[in-house]
PDB file of C-alpha atoms in Angstrom:
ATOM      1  CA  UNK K   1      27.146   2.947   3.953  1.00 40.00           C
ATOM      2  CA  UNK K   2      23.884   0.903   3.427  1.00 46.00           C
ATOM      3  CA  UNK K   3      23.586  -2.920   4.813  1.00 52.00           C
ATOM      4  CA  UNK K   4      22.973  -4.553   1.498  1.00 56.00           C
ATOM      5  CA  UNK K   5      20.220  -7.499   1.814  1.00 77.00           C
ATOM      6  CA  UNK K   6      18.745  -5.444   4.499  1.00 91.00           C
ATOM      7  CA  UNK K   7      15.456  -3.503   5.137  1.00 95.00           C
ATOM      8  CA  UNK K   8      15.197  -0.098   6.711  1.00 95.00           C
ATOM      9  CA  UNK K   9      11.854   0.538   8.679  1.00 97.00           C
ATOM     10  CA  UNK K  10      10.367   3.753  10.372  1.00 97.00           C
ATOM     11  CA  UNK K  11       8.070   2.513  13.480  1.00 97.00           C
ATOM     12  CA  UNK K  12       6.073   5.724  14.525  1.00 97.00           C
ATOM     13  CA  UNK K  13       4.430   4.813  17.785  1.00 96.00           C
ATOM     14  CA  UNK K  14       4.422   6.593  21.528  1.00 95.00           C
ATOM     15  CA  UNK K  15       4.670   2.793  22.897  1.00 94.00           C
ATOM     16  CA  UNK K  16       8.745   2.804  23.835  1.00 95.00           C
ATOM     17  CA  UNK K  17       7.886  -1.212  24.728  1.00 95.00           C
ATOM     18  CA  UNK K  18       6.390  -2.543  21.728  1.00 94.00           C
ATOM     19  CA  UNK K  19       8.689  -0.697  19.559  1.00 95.00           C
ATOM     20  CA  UNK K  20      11.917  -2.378  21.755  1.00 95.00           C
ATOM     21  CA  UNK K  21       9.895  -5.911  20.977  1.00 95.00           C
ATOM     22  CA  UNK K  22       9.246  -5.528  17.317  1.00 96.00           C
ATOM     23  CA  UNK K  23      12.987  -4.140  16.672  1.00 96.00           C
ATOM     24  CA  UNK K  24      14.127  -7.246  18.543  1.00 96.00           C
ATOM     25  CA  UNK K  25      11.967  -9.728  16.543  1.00 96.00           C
ATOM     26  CA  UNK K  26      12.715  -7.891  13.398  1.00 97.00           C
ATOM     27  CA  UNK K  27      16.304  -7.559  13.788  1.00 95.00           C
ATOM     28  CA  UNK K  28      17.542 -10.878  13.388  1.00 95.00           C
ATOM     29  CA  UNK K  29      15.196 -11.132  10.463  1.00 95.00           C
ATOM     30  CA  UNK K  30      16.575  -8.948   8.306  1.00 95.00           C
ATOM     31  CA  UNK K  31      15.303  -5.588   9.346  1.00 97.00           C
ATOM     32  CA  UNK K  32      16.880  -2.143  10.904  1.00 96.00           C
ATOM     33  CA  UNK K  33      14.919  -0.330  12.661  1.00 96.00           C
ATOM     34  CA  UNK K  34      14.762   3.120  13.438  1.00 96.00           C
ATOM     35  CA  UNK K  35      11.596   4.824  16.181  1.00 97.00           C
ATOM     36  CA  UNK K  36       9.713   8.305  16.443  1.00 96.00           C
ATOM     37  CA  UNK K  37       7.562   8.705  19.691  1.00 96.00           C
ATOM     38  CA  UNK K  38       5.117  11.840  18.858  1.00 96.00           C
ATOM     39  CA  UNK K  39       3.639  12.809  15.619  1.00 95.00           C
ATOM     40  CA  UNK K  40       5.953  15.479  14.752  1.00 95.00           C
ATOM     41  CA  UNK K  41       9.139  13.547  15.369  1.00 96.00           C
ATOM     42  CA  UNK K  42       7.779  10.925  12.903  1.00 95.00           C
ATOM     43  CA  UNK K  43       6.859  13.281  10.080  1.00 93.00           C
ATOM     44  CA  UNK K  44      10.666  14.961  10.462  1.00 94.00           C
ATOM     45  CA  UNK K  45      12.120  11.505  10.284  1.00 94.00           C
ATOM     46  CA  UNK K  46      10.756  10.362   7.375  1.00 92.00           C
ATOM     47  CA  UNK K  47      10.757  13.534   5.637  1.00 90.00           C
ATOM     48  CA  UNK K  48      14.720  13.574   6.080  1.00 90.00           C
ATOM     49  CA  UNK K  49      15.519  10.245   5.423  1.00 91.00           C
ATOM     50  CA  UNK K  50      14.804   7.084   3.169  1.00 91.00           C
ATOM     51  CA  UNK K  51      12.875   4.085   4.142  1.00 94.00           C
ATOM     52  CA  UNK K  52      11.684   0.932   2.655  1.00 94.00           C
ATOM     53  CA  UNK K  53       8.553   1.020   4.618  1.00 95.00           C
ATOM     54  CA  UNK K  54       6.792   2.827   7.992  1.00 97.00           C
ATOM     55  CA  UNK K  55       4.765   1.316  10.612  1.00 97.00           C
ATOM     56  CA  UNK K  56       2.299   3.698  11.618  1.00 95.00           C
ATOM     57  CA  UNK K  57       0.437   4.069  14.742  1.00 94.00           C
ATOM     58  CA  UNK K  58      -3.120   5.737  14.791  1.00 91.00           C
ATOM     59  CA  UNK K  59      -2.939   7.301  18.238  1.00 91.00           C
ATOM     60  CA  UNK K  60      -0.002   9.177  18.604  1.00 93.00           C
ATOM     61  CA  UNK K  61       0.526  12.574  20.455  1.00 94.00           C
ATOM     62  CA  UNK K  62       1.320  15.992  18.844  1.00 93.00           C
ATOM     63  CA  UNK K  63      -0.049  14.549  15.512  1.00 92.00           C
ATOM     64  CA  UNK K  64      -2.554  12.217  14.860  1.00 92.00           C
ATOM     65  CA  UNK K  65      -1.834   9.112  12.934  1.00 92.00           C
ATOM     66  CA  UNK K  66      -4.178  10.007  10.100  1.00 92.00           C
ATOM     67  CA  UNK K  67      -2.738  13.183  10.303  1.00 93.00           C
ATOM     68  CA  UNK K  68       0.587  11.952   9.917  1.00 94.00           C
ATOM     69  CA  UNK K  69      -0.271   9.866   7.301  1.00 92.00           C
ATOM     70  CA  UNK K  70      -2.006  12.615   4.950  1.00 90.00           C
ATOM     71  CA  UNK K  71       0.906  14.881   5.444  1.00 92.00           C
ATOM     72  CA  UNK K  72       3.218  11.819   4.467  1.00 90.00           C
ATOM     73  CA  UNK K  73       1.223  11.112   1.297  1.00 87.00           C
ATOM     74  CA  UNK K  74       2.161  14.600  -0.096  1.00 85.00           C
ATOM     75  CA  UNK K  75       5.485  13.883  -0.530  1.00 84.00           C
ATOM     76  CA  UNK K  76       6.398  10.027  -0.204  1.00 85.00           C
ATOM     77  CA  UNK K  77       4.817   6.563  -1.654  1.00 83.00           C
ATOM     78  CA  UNK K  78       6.741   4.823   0.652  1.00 89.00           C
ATOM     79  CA  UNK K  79       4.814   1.818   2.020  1.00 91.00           C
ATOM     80  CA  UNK K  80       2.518   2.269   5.230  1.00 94.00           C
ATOM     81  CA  UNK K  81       1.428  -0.377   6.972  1.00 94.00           C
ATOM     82  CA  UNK K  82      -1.227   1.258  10.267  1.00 92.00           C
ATOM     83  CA  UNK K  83      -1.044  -0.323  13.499  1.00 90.00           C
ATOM     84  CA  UNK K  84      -5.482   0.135  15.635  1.00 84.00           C
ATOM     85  CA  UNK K  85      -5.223  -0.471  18.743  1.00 76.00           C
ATOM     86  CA  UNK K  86      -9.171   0.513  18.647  1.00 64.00           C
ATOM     87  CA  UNK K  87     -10.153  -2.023  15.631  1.00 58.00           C
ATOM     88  CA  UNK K  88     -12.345   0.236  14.601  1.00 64.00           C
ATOM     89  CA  UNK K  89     -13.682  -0.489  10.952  1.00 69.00           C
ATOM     90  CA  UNK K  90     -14.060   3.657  10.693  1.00 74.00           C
ATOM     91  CA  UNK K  91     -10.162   4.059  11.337  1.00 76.00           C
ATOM     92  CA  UNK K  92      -8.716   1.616   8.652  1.00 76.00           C
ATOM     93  CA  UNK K  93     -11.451   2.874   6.083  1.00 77.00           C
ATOM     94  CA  UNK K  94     -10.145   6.433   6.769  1.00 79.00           C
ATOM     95  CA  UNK K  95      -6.150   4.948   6.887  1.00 82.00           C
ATOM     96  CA  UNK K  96      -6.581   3.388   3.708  1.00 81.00           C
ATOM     97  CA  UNK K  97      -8.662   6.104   1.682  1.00 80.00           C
ATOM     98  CA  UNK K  98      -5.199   8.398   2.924  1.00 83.00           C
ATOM     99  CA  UNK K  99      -3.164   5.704   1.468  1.00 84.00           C
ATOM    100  CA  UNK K 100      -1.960   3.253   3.553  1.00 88.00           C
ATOM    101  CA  UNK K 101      -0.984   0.197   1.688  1.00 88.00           C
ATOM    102  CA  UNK K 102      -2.168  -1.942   5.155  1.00 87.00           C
ATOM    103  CA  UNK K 103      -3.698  -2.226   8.415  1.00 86.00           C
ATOM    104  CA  UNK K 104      -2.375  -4.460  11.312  1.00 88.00           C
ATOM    105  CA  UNK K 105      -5.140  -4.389  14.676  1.00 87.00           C
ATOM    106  CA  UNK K 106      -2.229  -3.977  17.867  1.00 86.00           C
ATOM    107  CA  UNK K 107      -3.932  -7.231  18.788  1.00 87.00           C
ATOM    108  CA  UNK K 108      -2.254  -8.862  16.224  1.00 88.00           C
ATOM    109  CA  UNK K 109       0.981 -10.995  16.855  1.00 92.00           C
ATOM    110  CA  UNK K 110       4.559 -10.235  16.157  1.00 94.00           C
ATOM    111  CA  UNK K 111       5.182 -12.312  13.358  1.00 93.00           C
ATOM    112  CA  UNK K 112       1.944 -11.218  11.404  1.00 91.00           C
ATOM    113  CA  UNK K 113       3.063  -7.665  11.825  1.00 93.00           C
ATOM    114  CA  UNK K 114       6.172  -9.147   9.769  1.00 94.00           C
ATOM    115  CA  UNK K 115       4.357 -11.049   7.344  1.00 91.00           C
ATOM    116  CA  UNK K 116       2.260  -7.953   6.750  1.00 90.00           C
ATOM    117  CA  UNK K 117       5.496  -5.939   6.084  1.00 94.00           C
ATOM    118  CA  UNK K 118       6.985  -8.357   3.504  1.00 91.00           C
ATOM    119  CA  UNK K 119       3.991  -8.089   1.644  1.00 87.00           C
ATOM    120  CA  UNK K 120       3.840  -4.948   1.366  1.00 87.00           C
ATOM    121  CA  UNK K 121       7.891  -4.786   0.319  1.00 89.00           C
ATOM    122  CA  UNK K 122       7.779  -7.649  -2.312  1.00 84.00           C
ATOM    123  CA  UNK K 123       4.451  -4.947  -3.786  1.00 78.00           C
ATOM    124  CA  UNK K 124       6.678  -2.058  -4.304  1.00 77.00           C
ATOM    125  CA  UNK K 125       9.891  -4.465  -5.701  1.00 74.00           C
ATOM    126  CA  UNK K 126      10.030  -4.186  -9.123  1.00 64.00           C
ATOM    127  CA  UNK K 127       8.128  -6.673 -10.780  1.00 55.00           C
ATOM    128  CA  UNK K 128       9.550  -9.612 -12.903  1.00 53.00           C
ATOM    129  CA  UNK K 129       7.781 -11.338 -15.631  1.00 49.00           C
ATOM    130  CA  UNK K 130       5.247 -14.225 -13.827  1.00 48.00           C
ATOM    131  CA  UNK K 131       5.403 -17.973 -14.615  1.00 49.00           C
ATOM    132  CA  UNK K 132       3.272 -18.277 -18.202  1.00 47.00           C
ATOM    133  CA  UNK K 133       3.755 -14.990 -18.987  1.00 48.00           C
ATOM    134  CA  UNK K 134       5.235 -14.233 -22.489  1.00 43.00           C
ATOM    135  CA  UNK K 135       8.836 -12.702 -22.373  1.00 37.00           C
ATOM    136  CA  UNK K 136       8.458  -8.654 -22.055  1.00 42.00           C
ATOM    137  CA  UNK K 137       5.127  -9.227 -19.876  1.00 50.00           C
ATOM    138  CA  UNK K 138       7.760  -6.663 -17.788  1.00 68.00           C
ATOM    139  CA  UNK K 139       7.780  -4.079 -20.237  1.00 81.00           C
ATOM    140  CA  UNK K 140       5.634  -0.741 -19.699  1.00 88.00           C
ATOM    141  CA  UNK K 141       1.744  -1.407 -21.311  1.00 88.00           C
ATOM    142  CA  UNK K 142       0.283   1.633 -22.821  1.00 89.00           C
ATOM    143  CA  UNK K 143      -3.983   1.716 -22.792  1.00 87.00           C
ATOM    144  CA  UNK K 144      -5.903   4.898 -23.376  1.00 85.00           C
ATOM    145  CA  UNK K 145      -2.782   7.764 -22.561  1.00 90.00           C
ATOM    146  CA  UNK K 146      -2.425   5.397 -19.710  1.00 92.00           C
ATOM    147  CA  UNK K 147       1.202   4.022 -19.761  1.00 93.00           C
ATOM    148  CA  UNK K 148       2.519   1.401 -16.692  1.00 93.00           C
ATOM    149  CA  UNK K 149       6.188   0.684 -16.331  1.00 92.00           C
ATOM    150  CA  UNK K 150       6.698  -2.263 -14.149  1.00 87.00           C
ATOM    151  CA  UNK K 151      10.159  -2.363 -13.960  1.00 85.00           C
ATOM    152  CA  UNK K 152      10.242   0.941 -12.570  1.00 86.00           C
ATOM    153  CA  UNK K 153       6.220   1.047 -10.960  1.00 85.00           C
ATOM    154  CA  UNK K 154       5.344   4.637 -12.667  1.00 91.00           C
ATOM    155  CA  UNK K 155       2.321   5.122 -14.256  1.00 94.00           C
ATOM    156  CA  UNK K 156       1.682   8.223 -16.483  1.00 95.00           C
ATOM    157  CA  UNK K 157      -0.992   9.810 -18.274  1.00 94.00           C
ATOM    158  CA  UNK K 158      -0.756  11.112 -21.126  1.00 92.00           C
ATOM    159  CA  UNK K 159       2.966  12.080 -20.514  1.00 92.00           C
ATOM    160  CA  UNK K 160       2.327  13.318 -16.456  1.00 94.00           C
ATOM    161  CA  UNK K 161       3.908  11.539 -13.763  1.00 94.00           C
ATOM    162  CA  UNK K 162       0.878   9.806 -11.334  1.00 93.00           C
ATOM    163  CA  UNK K 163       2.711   8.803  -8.060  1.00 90.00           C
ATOM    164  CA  UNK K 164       0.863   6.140  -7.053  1.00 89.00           C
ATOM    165  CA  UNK K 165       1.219   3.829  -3.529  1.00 85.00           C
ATOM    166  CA  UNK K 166       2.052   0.271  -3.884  1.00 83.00           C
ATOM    167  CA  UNK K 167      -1.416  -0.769  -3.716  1.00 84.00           C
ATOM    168  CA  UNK K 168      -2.765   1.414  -5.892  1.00 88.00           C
ATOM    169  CA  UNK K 169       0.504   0.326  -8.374  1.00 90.00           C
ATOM    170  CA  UNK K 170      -0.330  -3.405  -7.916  1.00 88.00           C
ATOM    171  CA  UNK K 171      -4.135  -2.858  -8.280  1.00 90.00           C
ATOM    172  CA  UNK K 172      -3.855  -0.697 -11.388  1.00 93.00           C
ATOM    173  CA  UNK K 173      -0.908  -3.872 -12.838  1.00 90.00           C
ATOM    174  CA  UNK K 174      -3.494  -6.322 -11.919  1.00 90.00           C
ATOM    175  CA  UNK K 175      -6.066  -4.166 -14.215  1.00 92.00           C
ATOM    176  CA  UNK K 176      -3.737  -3.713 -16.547  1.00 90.00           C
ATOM    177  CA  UNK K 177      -2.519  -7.500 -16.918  1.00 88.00           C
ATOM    178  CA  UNK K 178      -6.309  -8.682 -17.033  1.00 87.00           C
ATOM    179  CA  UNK K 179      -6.766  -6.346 -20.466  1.00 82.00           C
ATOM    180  CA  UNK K 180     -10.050  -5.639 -20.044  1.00 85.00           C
ATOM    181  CA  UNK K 181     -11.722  -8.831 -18.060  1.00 92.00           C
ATOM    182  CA  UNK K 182     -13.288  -8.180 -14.847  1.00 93.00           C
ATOM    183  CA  UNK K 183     -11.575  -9.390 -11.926  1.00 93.00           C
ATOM    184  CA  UNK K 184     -13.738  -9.996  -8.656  1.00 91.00           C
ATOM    185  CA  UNK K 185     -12.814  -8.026  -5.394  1.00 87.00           C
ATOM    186  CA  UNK K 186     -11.159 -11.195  -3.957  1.00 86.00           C
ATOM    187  CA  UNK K 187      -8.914 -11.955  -6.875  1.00 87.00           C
ATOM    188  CA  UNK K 188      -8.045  -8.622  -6.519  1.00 87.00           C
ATOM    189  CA  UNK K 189      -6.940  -8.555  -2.987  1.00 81.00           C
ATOM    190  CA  UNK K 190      -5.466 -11.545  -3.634  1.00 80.00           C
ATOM    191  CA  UNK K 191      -2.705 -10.118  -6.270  1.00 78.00           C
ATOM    192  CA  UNK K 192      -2.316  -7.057  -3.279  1.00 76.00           C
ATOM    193  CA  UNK K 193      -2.352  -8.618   0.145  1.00 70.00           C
ATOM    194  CA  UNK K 194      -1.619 -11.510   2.096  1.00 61.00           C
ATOM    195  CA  UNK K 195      -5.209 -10.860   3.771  1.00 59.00           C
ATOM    196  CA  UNK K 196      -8.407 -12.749   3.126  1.00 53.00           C
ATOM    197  CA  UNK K 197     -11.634 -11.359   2.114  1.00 48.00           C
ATOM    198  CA  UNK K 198     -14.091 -10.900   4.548  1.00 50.00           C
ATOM    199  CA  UNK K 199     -18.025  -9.957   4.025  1.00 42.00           C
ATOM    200  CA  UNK K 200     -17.394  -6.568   5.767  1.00 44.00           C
ATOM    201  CA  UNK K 201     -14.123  -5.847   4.035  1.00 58.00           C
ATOM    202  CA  UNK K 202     -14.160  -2.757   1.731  1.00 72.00           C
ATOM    203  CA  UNK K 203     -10.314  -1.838   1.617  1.00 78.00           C
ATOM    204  CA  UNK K 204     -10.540  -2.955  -2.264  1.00 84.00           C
ATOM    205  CA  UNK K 205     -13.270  -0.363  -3.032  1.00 87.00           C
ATOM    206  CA  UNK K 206     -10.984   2.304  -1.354  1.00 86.00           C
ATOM    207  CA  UNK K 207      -8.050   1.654  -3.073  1.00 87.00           C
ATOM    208  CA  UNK K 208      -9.957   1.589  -6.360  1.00 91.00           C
ATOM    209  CA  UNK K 209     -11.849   5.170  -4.995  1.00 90.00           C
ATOM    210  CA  UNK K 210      -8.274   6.396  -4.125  1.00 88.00           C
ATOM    211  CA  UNK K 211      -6.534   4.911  -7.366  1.00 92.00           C
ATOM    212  CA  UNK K 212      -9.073   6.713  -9.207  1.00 93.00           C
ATOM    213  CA  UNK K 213      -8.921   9.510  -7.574  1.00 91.00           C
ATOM    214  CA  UNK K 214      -5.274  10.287  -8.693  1.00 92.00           C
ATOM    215  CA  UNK K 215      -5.955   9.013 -11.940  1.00 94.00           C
ATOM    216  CA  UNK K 216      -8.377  11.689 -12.446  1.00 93.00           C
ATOM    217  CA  UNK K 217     -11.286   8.783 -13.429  1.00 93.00           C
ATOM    218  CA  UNK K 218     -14.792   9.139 -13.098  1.00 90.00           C
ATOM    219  CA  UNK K 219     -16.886   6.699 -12.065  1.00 87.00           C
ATOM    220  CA  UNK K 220     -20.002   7.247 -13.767  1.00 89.00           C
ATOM    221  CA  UNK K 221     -18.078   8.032 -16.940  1.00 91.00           C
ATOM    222  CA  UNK K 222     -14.769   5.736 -16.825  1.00 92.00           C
ATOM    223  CA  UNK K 223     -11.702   6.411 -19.190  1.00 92.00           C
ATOM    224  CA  UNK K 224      -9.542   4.252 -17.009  1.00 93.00           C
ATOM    225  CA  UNK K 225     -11.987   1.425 -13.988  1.00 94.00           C
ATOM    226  CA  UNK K 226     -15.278   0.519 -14.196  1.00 93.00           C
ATOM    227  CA  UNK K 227     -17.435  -1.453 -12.067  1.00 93.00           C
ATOM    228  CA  UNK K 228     -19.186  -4.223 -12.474  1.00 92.00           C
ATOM    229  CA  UNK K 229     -21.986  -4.537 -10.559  1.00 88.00           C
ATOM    230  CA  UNK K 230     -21.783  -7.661  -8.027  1.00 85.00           C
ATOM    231  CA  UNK K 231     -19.234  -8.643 -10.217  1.00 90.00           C
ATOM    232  CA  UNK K 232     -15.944  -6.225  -9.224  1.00 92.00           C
ATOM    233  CA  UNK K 233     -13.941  -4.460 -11.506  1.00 94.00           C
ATOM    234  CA  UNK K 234     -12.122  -3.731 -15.265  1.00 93.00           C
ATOM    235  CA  UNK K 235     -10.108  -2.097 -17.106  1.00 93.00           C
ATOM    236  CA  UNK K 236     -11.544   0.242 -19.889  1.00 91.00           C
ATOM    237  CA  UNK K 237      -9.590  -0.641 -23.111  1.00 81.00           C
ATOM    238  CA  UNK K 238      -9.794   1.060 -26.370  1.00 62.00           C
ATOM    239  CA  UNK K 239     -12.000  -1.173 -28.148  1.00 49.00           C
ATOM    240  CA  UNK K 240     -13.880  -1.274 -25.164  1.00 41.00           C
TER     241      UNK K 240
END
């Protein structure tokens, strides 16, 4: 029988240590934890059971991280959040063009590991109607064959299911919401992450690639995003 008010996590990583000190600083908070050691294991765990979110590592044996993470992405938008021990810009370019929703350097303490993981748990909550916003602002928006239900976070095109992560969901309702303005790359990130724009960053332009990607967008020829140069992005509206 489920624990109601709690969270269910999948920590794939070959470190037996760190996974006994996360599970005991995310117990008492509200979290169960459950641990695969190899690549392999991980994939069979969380392709036979549910959870809210996975913590991924990038080197693990059998099966890659990435690897891991690709195969995951077939079948499940569960939230990933990517733990780099080699803070390597490369790896969490390539993590989040897979589709992980985050990336957490090992280096990083305990509690912003949990931080990280709320975040990315409130994203895929269904979303409620913001402060100012008119009653309905919950309701699915329909733009171009391009429908987004909120209360449920589906999108569809033109009738087809788009299974989207909960970035890609959150970036697409922050598009949505703006109705055509452009919204800069940091009030963007904002609406997505609990992480701060830095000069270097480009895990908004991924997301937006990857977002695009599924929506079957162009970029030279948008039905859906376009860029603004220097400026960030918008949504294409009918009138537009």
């Amino acid at each position: 029988m489920p624990n109601l008010g709690r969270h269910r996590l999948l920590m794939v990583d070959d470190d037996v240590k760190l996974c006994e000190l996360i599970r005991d600083y995310f117990e008492p908070m509200g979290f169960d934890l459950e641990f695969a050691h190899t690549g392999p294991e991980g994939l069979q765990c969380a392709a036979t059971d549910r959870f809210d979110a996975i913590i991924l590592d990038v080197m693990l044996p059998g099966l890659d991280g990435f690897q891991l993470l690709g195969r995951l992405r077939t079948t499940s938008t569960a939230p990933v959040v990517m733990l780099t021990a080699r803070g390597e810009d490369t790896d969490r370019v390539v993590g989040l063009e897979m589709g992980a929703d985050d990336y957490v350097p090992k280096t990083s303490s305990t509690r912003e590991l949990l931080a990280r993981i709320r975040a990315v748990l409130r994203r895929a909550a269904p979303s409620e109607p913001r402060n100012g916003e008119p009653t309905g602002a919950g309701s699915p928006i329909e733009i171009n064959g391009l429908r987004v239900d909120p209360s449920t976070h589906t999108v569809h095109i033109d009738g087809a299911l788009v299974p989207l992560t909960p970035v890609e969901f959150g970036l697409l309702q922050a598009l949505v919401r703006g109705r055509g303005r452009v919204l800069s790359r940091e009030s963007l990130l904002a609406q997505v992450s609990d992480r701060e724009l830095d000069v270097f960053d480009r895990s908004i332009d991924v997301h937006v690639s990857s977002l695009r990607r599924k929506l079957g967008d162009d970029s030279r020829n948008p039905r859906f995003i376009q860029t603004v140069r220097a400026a960030g992005y918008r949504l294409v509206c009918g009138d537009a």
